[in-house]
PDB file of C-alpha atoms and ligand atoms in Angstrom:
ATOM      1  CA  UNK A   1     -14.357 -13.256-118.129  1.00  0.00           C
ATOM      2  CA  UNK A   2     -11.914 -13.789-120.887  1.00  0.00           C
ATOM      3  CA  UNK A   3      -8.956 -12.197-119.081  1.00  0.00           C
ATOM      4  CA  UNK A   4      -8.053 -11.329-115.459  1.00  0.00           C
ATOM      5  CA  UNK A   5      -9.635  -7.891-115.523  1.00  0.00           C
ATOM      6  CA  UNK A   6     -12.592  -7.231-113.208  1.00  0.00           C
ATOM      7  CA  UNK A   7     -15.428  -6.331-115.578  1.00  0.00           C
ATOM      8  CA  UNK A   8     -17.782  -3.651-114.227  1.00  0.00           C
ATOM      9  CA  UNK A   9     -20.994  -3.164-116.275  1.00  0.00           C
ATOM     10  CA  UNK A  10     -22.630   0.207-116.028  1.00  0.00           C
ATOM     11  CA  UNK A  11     -26.182  -0.488-117.210  1.00  0.00           C
ATOM     12  CA  UNK A  12     -27.638   2.192-119.557  1.00  0.00           C
ATOM     13  CA  UNK A  13     -25.958   5.160-117.905  1.00  0.00           C
ATOM     14  CA  UNK A  14     -27.482   7.625-120.440  1.00  0.00           C
ATOM     15  CA  UNK A  15     -30.910   6.635-119.055  1.00  0.00           C
ATOM     16  CA  UNK A  16     -30.065   5.641-115.543  1.00  0.00           C
ATOM     17  CA  UNK A  17     -27.597   8.126-114.169  1.00  0.00           C
ATOM     18  CA  UNK A  18     -29.413  10.951-112.490  1.00  0.00           C
ATOM     19  CA  UNK A  19     -27.811  12.955-109.557  1.00  0.00           C
ATOM     20  CA  UNK A  20     -24.355  11.901-110.581  1.00  0.00           C
ATOM     21  CA  UNK A  21     -24.948   8.129-110.254  1.00  0.00           C
ATOM     22  CA  UNK A  22     -22.444   7.495-112.993  1.00  0.00           C
ATOM     23  CA  UNK A  23     -19.916   8.385-110.292  1.00  0.00           C
ATOM     24  CA  UNK A  24     -20.599   5.011-108.631  1.00  0.00           C
ATOM     25  CA  UNK A  25     -18.827   3.243-111.461  1.00  0.00           C
ATOM     26  CA  UNK A  26     -15.925   5.650-111.363  1.00  0.00           C
ATOM     27  CA  UNK A  27     -15.484   4.960-107.634  1.00  0.00           C
ATOM     28  CA  UNK A  28     -15.487   1.204-108.239  1.00  0.00           C
ATOM     29  CA  UNK A  29     -12.913   1.540-111.045  1.00  0.00           C
ATOM     30  CA  UNK A  30     -10.635   3.820-108.988  1.00  0.00           C
ATOM     31  CA  UNK A  31     -10.735   1.612-105.868  1.00  0.00           C
ATOM     32  CA  UNK A  32      -9.645  -1.355-107.985  1.00  0.00           C
ATOM     33  CA  UNK A  33      -6.898   0.577-109.821  1.00  0.00           C
ATOM     34  CA  UNK A  34      -5.543   1.980-106.401  1.00  0.00           C
ATOM     35  CA  UNK A  35      -5.102  -1.657-105.406  1.00  0.00           C
ATOM     36  CA  UNK A  36      -3.356  -2.547-108.718  1.00  0.00           C
ATOM     37  CA  UNK A  37      -6.209  -4.761-109.828  1.00  0.00           C
ATOM     38  CA  UNK A  38      -6.934  -4.624-113.589  1.00  0.00           C
ATOM     39  CA  UNK A  39     -10.388  -3.327-114.322  1.00  0.00           C
ATOM     40  CA  UNK A  40     -12.523  -2.828-117.395  1.00  0.00           C
ATOM     41  CA  UNK A  41     -15.637  -0.672-117.386  1.00  0.00           C
ATOM     42  CA  UNK A  42     -18.500  -1.337-119.866  1.00  0.00           C
ATOM     43  CA  UNK A  43     -21.015   1.450-120.223  1.00  0.00           C
ATOM     44  CA  UNK A  44     -24.028  -0.094-122.194  1.00  0.00           C
ATOM     45  CA  UNK A  45     -26.370   1.259-124.564  1.00  0.00           C
ATOM     46  CA  UNK A  46     -29.891   0.322-125.786  1.00  0.00           C
ATOM     47  CA  UNK A  47     -28.285  -1.719-128.645  1.00  0.00           C
ATOM     48  CA  UNK A  48     -26.620  -4.011-126.094  1.00  0.00           C
ATOM     49  CA  UNK A  49     -28.062  -3.017-122.646  1.00  0.00           C
ATOM     50  CA  UNK A  50     -26.746  -5.860-120.504  1.00  0.00           C
ATOM     51  CA  UNK A  51     -23.814  -8.053-121.619  1.00  0.00           C
ATOM     52  CA  UNK A  52     -23.834 -11.399-119.755  1.00  0.00           C
ATOM     53  CA  UNK A  53     -20.191 -11.674-118.841  1.00  0.00           C
ATOM     54  CA  UNK A  54     -19.733  -9.007-116.280  1.00  0.00           C
ATOM     55  CA  UNK A  55     -18.438  -9.373-112.637  1.00  0.00           C
ATOM     56  CA  UNK A  56     -20.400  -6.467-111.124  1.00  0.00           C
ATOM     57  CA  UNK A  57     -23.418  -4.555-112.505  1.00  0.00           C
ATOM     58  CA  UNK A  58     -24.550  -1.092-111.508  1.00  0.00           C
ATOM     59  CA  UNK A  59     -27.909   0.595-112.271  1.00  0.00           C
ATOM     60  CA  UNK A  60     -28.496   4.194-111.417  1.00  0.00           C
ATOM     61  CA  UNK A  61     -31.471   6.375-110.796  1.00  0.00           C
ATOM     62  CA  UNK A  62     -33.477   8.075-113.564  1.00  0.00           C
ATOM     63  CA  UNK A  63     -36.422  10.412-114.329  1.00  0.00           C
ATOM     64  CA  UNK A  64     -39.721   8.663-114.779  1.00  0.00           C
ATOM     65  CA  UNK A  65     -39.711   8.609-118.591  1.00  0.00           C
ATOM     66  CA  UNK A  66     -36.089   7.516-118.923  1.00  0.00           C
ATOM     67  CA  UNK A  67     -36.735   4.803-116.334  1.00  0.00           C
ATOM     68  CA  UNK A  68     -39.634   3.353-118.324  1.00  0.00           C
ATOM     69  CA  UNK A  69     -37.573   3.346-121.443  1.00  0.00           C
ATOM     70  CA  UNK A  70     -34.731   1.525-119.635  1.00  0.00           C
ATOM     71  CA  UNK A  71     -37.330  -0.963-118.243  1.00  0.00           C
ATOM     72  CA  UNK A  72     -38.517  -1.885-121.747  1.00  0.00           C
ATOM     73  CA  UNK A  73     -35.000  -2.282-123.051  1.00  0.00           C
ATOM     74  CA  UNK A  74     -34.032  -4.535-120.134  1.00  0.00           C
ATOM     75  CA  UNK A  75     -37.066  -6.848-120.338  1.00  0.00           C
ATOM     76  CA  UNK A  76     -35.395  -8.870-123.071  1.00  0.00           C
ATOM     77  CA  UNK A  77     -31.828  -8.537-121.793  1.00  0.00           C
ATOM     78  CA  UNK A  78     -29.445 -10.937-120.108  1.00  0.00           C
ATOM     79  CA  UNK A  79     -30.073  -9.318-116.727  1.00  0.00           C
ATOM     80  CA  UNK A  80     -32.170 -12.218-115.306  1.00  0.00           C
ATOM     81  CA  UNK A  81     -29.415 -14.675-116.286  1.00  0.00           C
ATOM     82  CA  UNK A  82     -26.862 -12.523-114.695  1.00  0.00           C
ATOM     83  CA  UNK A  83     -28.867 -12.474-111.339  1.00  0.00           C
ATOM     84  CA  UNK A  84     -29.539 -16.210-111.603  1.00  0.00           C
ATOM     85  CA  UNK A  85     -25.807 -16.770-111.681  1.00  0.00           C
ATOM     86  CA  UNK A  86     -25.499 -14.746-108.414  1.00  0.00           C
ATOM     87  CA  UNK A  87     -23.500 -11.823-109.892  1.00  0.00           C
ATOM     88  CA  UNK A  88     -23.503  -8.782-107.589  1.00  0.00           C
ATOM     89  CA  UNK A  89     -25.665  -5.838-108.660  1.00  0.00           C
ATOM     90  CA  UNK A  90     -26.100  -2.436-107.114  1.00  0.00           C
ATOM     91  CA  UNK A  91     -29.355  -0.757-108.061  1.00  0.00           C
ATOM     92  CA  UNK A  92     -30.077   2.888-107.059  1.00  0.00           C
ATOM     93  CA  UNK A  93     -33.481   4.495-106.918  1.00  0.00           C
ATOM     94  CA  UNK A  94     -35.065   4.041-110.393  1.00  0.00           C
ATOM     95  CA  UNK A  95     -32.786   1.002-110.904  1.00  0.00           C
ATOM     96  CA  UNK A  96     -34.184  -0.509-107.626  1.00  0.00           C
ATOM     97  CA  UNK A  97     -37.767   0.319-108.656  1.00  0.00           C
ATOM     98  CA  UNK A  98     -37.598  -1.409-112.118  1.00  0.00           C
ATOM     99  CA  UNK A  99     -36.310  -4.700-110.641  1.00  0.00           C
ATOM    100  CA  UNK A 100     -39.558  -5.070-108.706  1.00  0.00           C
ATOM    101  CA  UNK A 101     -42.831  -6.657-109.958  1.00  0.00           C
ATOM    102  CA  UNK A 102     -44.681  -3.340-110.626  1.00  0.00           C
ATOM    103  CA  UNK A 103     -44.061   0.369-110.549  1.00  0.00           C
ATOM    104  CA  UNK A 104     -45.984   3.572-111.019  1.00  0.00           C
ATOM    105  CA  UNK A 105     -46.087   4.918-114.598  1.00  0.00           C
ATOM    106  CA  UNK A 106     -48.001   8.269-114.092  1.00  0.00           C
ATOM    107  CA  UNK A 107     -50.258   9.332-111.328  1.00  0.00           C
ATOM    108  CA  UNK A 108     -52.620   6.417-111.360  1.00  0.00           C
ATOM    109  CA  UNK A 109     -51.232   3.780-113.758  1.00  0.00           C
ATOM    110  CA  UNK A 110     -48.710   0.929-113.096  1.00  0.00           C
ATOM    111  CA  UNK A 111     -46.478  -1.085-115.322  1.00  0.00           C
ATOM    112  CA  UNK A 112     -45.058  -4.483-114.763  1.00  0.00           C
ATOM    113  CA  UNK A 113     -41.505  -4.484-113.612  1.00  0.00           C
ATOM    114  CA  UNK A 114     -38.777  -6.961-114.312  1.00  0.00           C
ATOM    115  CA  UNK A 115     -39.942  -9.084-111.387  1.00  0.00           C
ATOM    116  CA  UNK A 116     -36.333  -9.943-110.312  1.00  0.00           C
ATOM    117  CA  UNK A 117     -36.755  -8.529-106.684  1.00  0.00           C
ATOM    118  CA  UNK A 118     -39.781  -8.950-104.480  1.00  0.00           C
ATOM    119  CA  UNK A 119     -40.962  -5.336-104.247  1.00  0.00           C
ATOM    120  CA  UNK A 120     -43.652  -3.027-105.615  1.00  0.00           C
ATOM    121  CA  UNK A 121     -43.550   0.753-106.134  1.00  0.00           C
ATOM    122  CA  UNK A 122     -46.603   3.028-106.029  1.00  0.00           C
ATOM    123  CA  UNK A 123     -46.634   6.835-106.073  1.00  0.00           C
ATOM    124  CA  UNK A 124     -46.006   9.008-103.055  1.00  0.00           C
ATOM    125  CA  UNK A 125     -48.379  12.007-102.454  1.00  0.00           C
ATOM    126  CA  UNK A 126     -45.375  14.155-101.889  1.00  0.00           C
ATOM    127  CA  UNK A 127     -41.821  13.498-103.212  1.00  0.00           C
ATOM    128  CA  UNK A 128     -39.282  12.167-100.636  1.00  0.00           C
ATOM    129  CA  UNK A 129     -36.369  14.601-100.745  1.00  0.00           C
ATOM    130  CA  UNK A 130     -33.551  15.081 -98.366  1.00  0.00           C
ATOM    131  CA  UNK A 131     -30.485  13.730 -96.489  1.00  0.00           C
ATOM    132  CA  UNK A 132     -30.660  10.185 -95.113  1.00  0.00           C
ATOM    133  CA  UNK A 133     -28.573   8.187 -92.650  1.00  0.00           C
ATOM    134  CA  UNK A 134     -29.101   4.459 -92.315  1.00  0.00           C
ATOM    135  CA  UNK A 135     -27.804   1.502 -90.362  1.00  0.00           C
ATOM    136  CA  UNK A 136     -27.356  -1.319 -92.888  1.00  0.00           C
ATOM    137  CA  UNK A 137     -28.382  -4.925 -91.981  1.00  0.00           C
ATOM    138  CA  UNK A 138     -25.773  -6.570 -89.773  1.00  0.00           C
ATOM    139  CA  UNK A 139     -24.853  -9.288 -92.320  1.00  0.00           C
ATOM    140  CA  UNK A 140     -23.331  -6.739 -94.580  1.00  0.00           C
ATOM    141  CA  UNK A 141     -20.714  -5.807 -92.030  1.00  0.00           C
ATOM    142  CA  UNK A 142     -21.214  -2.170 -92.913  1.00  0.00           C
ATOM    143  CA  UNK A 143     -21.423   0.705 -90.494  1.00  0.00           C
ATOM    144  CA  UNK A 144     -23.692   3.754 -91.086  1.00  0.00           C
ATOM    145  CA  UNK A 145     -24.403   5.007 -94.655  1.00  0.00           C
ATOM    146  CA  UNK A 146     -25.378   8.501 -95.794  1.00  0.00           C
ATOM    147  CA  UNK A 147     -26.950   9.677 -98.926  1.00  0.00           C
ATOM    148  CA  UNK A 148     -29.284  12.022-100.672  1.00  0.00           C
ATOM    149  CA  UNK A 149     -32.769  11.021-101.872  1.00  0.00           C
ATOM    150  CA  UNK A 150     -35.206  12.435-104.364  1.00  0.00           C
ATOM    151  CA  UNK A 151     -37.925  10.171-105.477  1.00  0.00           C
ATOM    152  CA  UNK A 152     -41.657  10.103-106.190  1.00  0.00           C
ATOM    153  CA  UNK A 153     -41.938   6.315-105.795  1.00  0.00           C
ATOM    154  CA  UNK A 154     -43.189   4.577-102.642  1.00  0.00           C
ATOM    155  CA  UNK A 155     -41.612   1.113-102.444  1.00  0.00           C
ATOM    156  CA  UNK A 156     -42.821  -1.797-100.303  1.00  0.00           C
ATOM    157  CA  UNK A 157     -40.874  -4.969 -99.914  1.00  0.00           C
ATOM    158  CA  UNK A 158     -42.415  -8.473-100.191  1.00  0.00           C
ATOM    159  CA  UNK A 159     -41.557 -11.429 -97.982  1.00  0.00           C
ATOM    160  CA  UNK A 160     -38.559 -12.586-100.250  1.00  0.00           C
ATOM    161  CA  UNK A 161     -36.813  -9.259 -99.848  1.00  0.00           C
ATOM    162  CA  UNK A 162     -35.071  -7.789 -96.784  1.00  0.00           C
ATOM    163  CA  UNK A 163     -34.430  -4.171 -95.965  1.00  0.00           C
ATOM    164  CA  UNK A 164     -30.818  -3.036 -96.805  1.00  0.00           C
ATOM    165  CA  UNK A 165     -30.970  -0.787 -93.688  1.00  0.00           C
ATOM    166  CA  UNK A 166     -32.913   0.881 -90.988  1.00  0.00           C
ATOM    167  CA  UNK A 167     -33.438   4.637 -91.352  1.00  0.00           C
ATOM    168  CA  UNK A 168     -31.811   6.764 -88.661  1.00  0.00           C
ATOM    169  CA  UNK A 169     -32.596  10.018 -90.253  1.00  0.00           C
ATOM    170  CA  UNK A 170     -34.667  11.142 -93.357  1.00  0.00           C
ATOM    171  CA  UNK A 171     -37.264   9.337 -95.466  1.00  0.00           C
ATOM    172  CA  UNK A 172     -37.285   5.602 -96.150  1.00  0.00           C
ATOM    173  CA  UNK A 173     -38.465   3.542 -99.131  1.00  0.00           C
ATOM    174  CA  UNK A 174     -42.085   4.660 -98.797  1.00  0.00           C
ATOM    175  CA  UNK A 175     -41.449   8.180 -97.631  1.00  0.00           C
ATOM    176  CA  UNK A 176     -41.192  10.109 -94.406  1.00  0.00           C
ATOM    177  CA  UNK A 177     -42.560   7.624 -91.827  1.00  0.00           C
ATOM    178  CA  UNK A 178     -41.012   4.446 -93.256  1.00  0.00           C
ATOM    179  CA  UNK A 179     -38.116   3.147 -91.120  1.00  0.00           C
ATOM    180  CA  UNK A 180     -36.885   0.845 -93.907  1.00  0.00           C
ATOM    181  CA  UNK A 181     -34.271   1.737 -96.597  1.00  0.00           C
ATOM    182  CA  UNK A 182     -33.362  -0.163 -99.689  1.00  0.00           C
ATOM    183  CA  UNK A 183     -33.495  -3.832-100.383  1.00  0.00           C
ATOM    184  CA  UNK A 184     -31.327  -7.028-100.198  1.00  0.00           C
ATOM    185  CA  UNK A 185     -32.309 -10.074-102.215  1.00  0.00           C
ATOM    186  CA  UNK A 186     -29.918 -12.652-103.617  1.00  0.00           C
ATOM    187  CA  UNK A 187     -27.027 -10.834-105.102  1.00  0.00           C
ATOM    188  CA  UNK A 188     -28.828  -7.497-105.362  1.00  0.00           C
ATOM    189  CA  UNK A 189     -28.209  -4.517-103.122  1.00  0.00           C
ATOM    190  CA  UNK A 190     -30.766  -1.893-103.804  1.00  0.00           C
ATOM    191  CA  UNK A 191     -30.871   1.601-102.263  1.00  0.00           C
ATOM    192  CA  UNK A 192     -32.566   5.032-102.722  1.00  0.00           C
ATOM    193  CA  UNK A 193     -29.396   6.774-101.803  1.00  0.00           C
ATOM    194  CA  UNK A 194     -27.639   9.044-104.332  1.00  0.00           C
ATOM    195  CA  UNK A 195     -24.513  10.991-103.565  1.00  0.00           C
ATOM    196  CA  UNK A 196     -23.258   9.132-105.521  1.00  0.00           C
ATOM    197  CA  UNK A 197     -23.756   6.507-102.790  1.00  0.00           C
ATOM    198  CA  UNK A 198     -20.317   4.786-103.336  1.00  0.00           C
ATOM    199  CA  UNK A 199     -18.387   8.127-103.203  1.00  0.00           C
ATOM    200  CA  UNK A 200     -20.011   8.890 -99.930  1.00  0.00           C
ATOM    201  CA  UNK A 201     -19.743   5.357 -98.560  1.00  0.00           C
ATOM    202  CA  UNK A 202     -16.428   3.699 -99.662  1.00  0.00           C
ATOM    203  CA  UNK A 203     -17.005   0.737 -97.418  1.00  0.00           C
ATOM    204  CA  UNK A 204     -20.101  -0.141 -99.535  1.00  0.00           C
ATOM    205  CA  UNK A 205     -17.975   0.104-102.687  1.00  0.00           C
ATOM    206  CA  UNK A 206     -15.474  -2.309-101.187  1.00  0.00           C
ATOM    207  CA  UNK A 207     -18.204  -4.761-100.173  1.00  0.00           C
ATOM    208  CA  UNK A 208     -19.424  -4.923-103.795  1.00  0.00           C
ATOM    209  CA  UNK A 209     -15.896  -5.264-105.050  1.00  0.00           C
ATOM    210  CA  UNK A 210     -15.173  -8.025-102.633  1.00  0.00           C
ATOM    211  CA  UNK A 211     -18.175  -9.942-103.930  1.00  0.00           C
ATOM    212  CA  UNK A 212     -17.220  -9.273-107.508  1.00  0.00           C
ATOM    213  CA  UNK A 213     -13.633 -10.439-107.045  1.00  0.00           C
ATOM    214  CA  UNK A 214     -14.655 -13.411-104.887  1.00  0.00           C
ATOM    215  CA  UNK A 215     -11.871 -12.939-102.334  1.00  0.00           C
ATOM    216  CA  UNK A 216     -10.665 -10.230 -99.799  1.00  0.00           C
ATOM    217  CA  UNK A 217      -9.297  -7.160-101.415  1.00  0.00           C
ATOM    218  CA  UNK A 218      -5.769  -5.901-100.745  1.00  0.00           C
ATOM    219  CA  UNK A 219      -5.768  -3.403 -97.841  1.00  0.00           C
ATOM    220  CA  UNK A 220      -6.105   0.263 -98.955  1.00  0.00           C
ATOM    221  CA  UNK A 221      -5.054   3.076 -96.546  1.00  0.00           C
ATOM    222  CA  UNK A 222      -8.117   5.101 -95.503  1.00  0.00           C
ATOM    223  CA  UNK A 223      -8.027   8.413 -97.444  1.00  0.00           C
ATOM    224  CA  UNK A 224     -10.194  11.351 -98.379  1.00  0.00           C
ATOM    225  CA  UNK A 225     -13.407   9.269 -99.050  1.00  0.00           C
ATOM    226  CA  UNK A 226     -13.257   7.703 -95.548  1.00  0.00           C
ATOM    227  CA  UNK A 227     -12.494  11.133 -93.966  1.00  0.00           C
ATOM    228  CA  UNK A 228     -15.487  12.748 -95.718  1.00  0.00           C
ATOM    229  CA  UNK A 229     -17.755   9.902 -94.645  1.00  0.00           C
ATOM    230  CA  UNK A 230     -16.767  10.272 -91.039  1.00  0.00           C
ATOM    231  CA  UNK A 231     -17.070  14.029 -91.147  1.00  0.00           C
ATOM    232  CA  UNK A 232     -20.544  13.906 -92.700  1.00  0.00           C
ATOM    233  CA  UNK A 233     -21.732  11.402 -90.004  1.00  0.00           C
ATOM    234  CA  UNK A 234     -20.174  13.583 -87.230  1.00  0.00           C
ATOM    235  CA  UNK A 235     -22.036  16.554 -88.523  1.00  0.00           C
ATOM    236  CA  UNK A 236     -25.329  14.776 -88.502  1.00  0.00           C
ATOM    237  CA  UNK A 237     -24.815  13.770 -84.846  1.00  0.00           C
TER     238      UNK A 237
HETATM  239  N1  LIG B   1     -38.283   8.347-111.193  1.00  0.00           N
HETATM  240  C1  LIG B   1     -38.164   7.647-109.948  1.00  0.00           C
HETATM  241  C2  LIG B   1     -38.976   8.371-108.871  1.00  0.00           C
HETATM  242  O1  LIG B   1     -39.201   9.588-108.821  1.00  0.00           O
HETATM  243  C3  LIG B   1     -36.808   7.507-109.512  1.00  0.00           C
HETATM  244  C4  LIG B   1     -36.138   8.827-109.136  1.00  0.00           C
HETATM  245  C5  LIG B   1     -34.664   8.593-108.989  1.00  0.00           C
HETATM  246  O2  LIG B   1     -34.050   7.801-109.487  1.00  0.00           O
HETATM  247  N2  LIG B   1     -34.045   9.584-108.269  1.00  0.00           N
HETATM  248  O3  LIG B   1     -39.450   7.784-107.886  1.00  0.00           O
END
């Protein structure tokens, strides 16, 4: 960082931004600005997909073709160095899948993933679609999360990765009967939740920002995002 601004890198949002996932970056930006913390958002393109000097990286979901294009572009990028440095990264759906060691590229073929997170993704026989409620791993300090999922991938975690949360309602990483949602490994938080997930779950946005800033954030009075989060959980029992 060459100045005091928190630099948020939105990785390839034109390819990885389905279901409004670009909104995750807007939420992060606003929650810093509301606290008076200077922020800069970089939205990358295939010409320079992953600058090395960010404080927080965000990958969104994507359709199958766009996701494979993003995968190829990211193979030779600085993303590995960014993660080796322990920089926080949120990866949603397609973003989560492409960090793994392999992923489905059609009904029966697979491609090699980036190999940065210990997971593999095969194909579901029926797409996982619907509302999800999870209980995140205790170490995150988060309460319940909600989101919307729509994916054809079926993800299984390897021994170096941990689930981000346990499913309380809806499909998990590998579809309807999987009790596991998302992934934690190193500085990566991966999830299948759209919504955008940070608009629906402001506490997750603040967890990422705390890690990016490296110290506790100034207090922010709970507002509409927190109210909507509570109401959504109340409606789902
Ligand atoms: N294309 C991937 C799948 O269907 C990811 C979808 C998404 O990002 N919502 O599994």
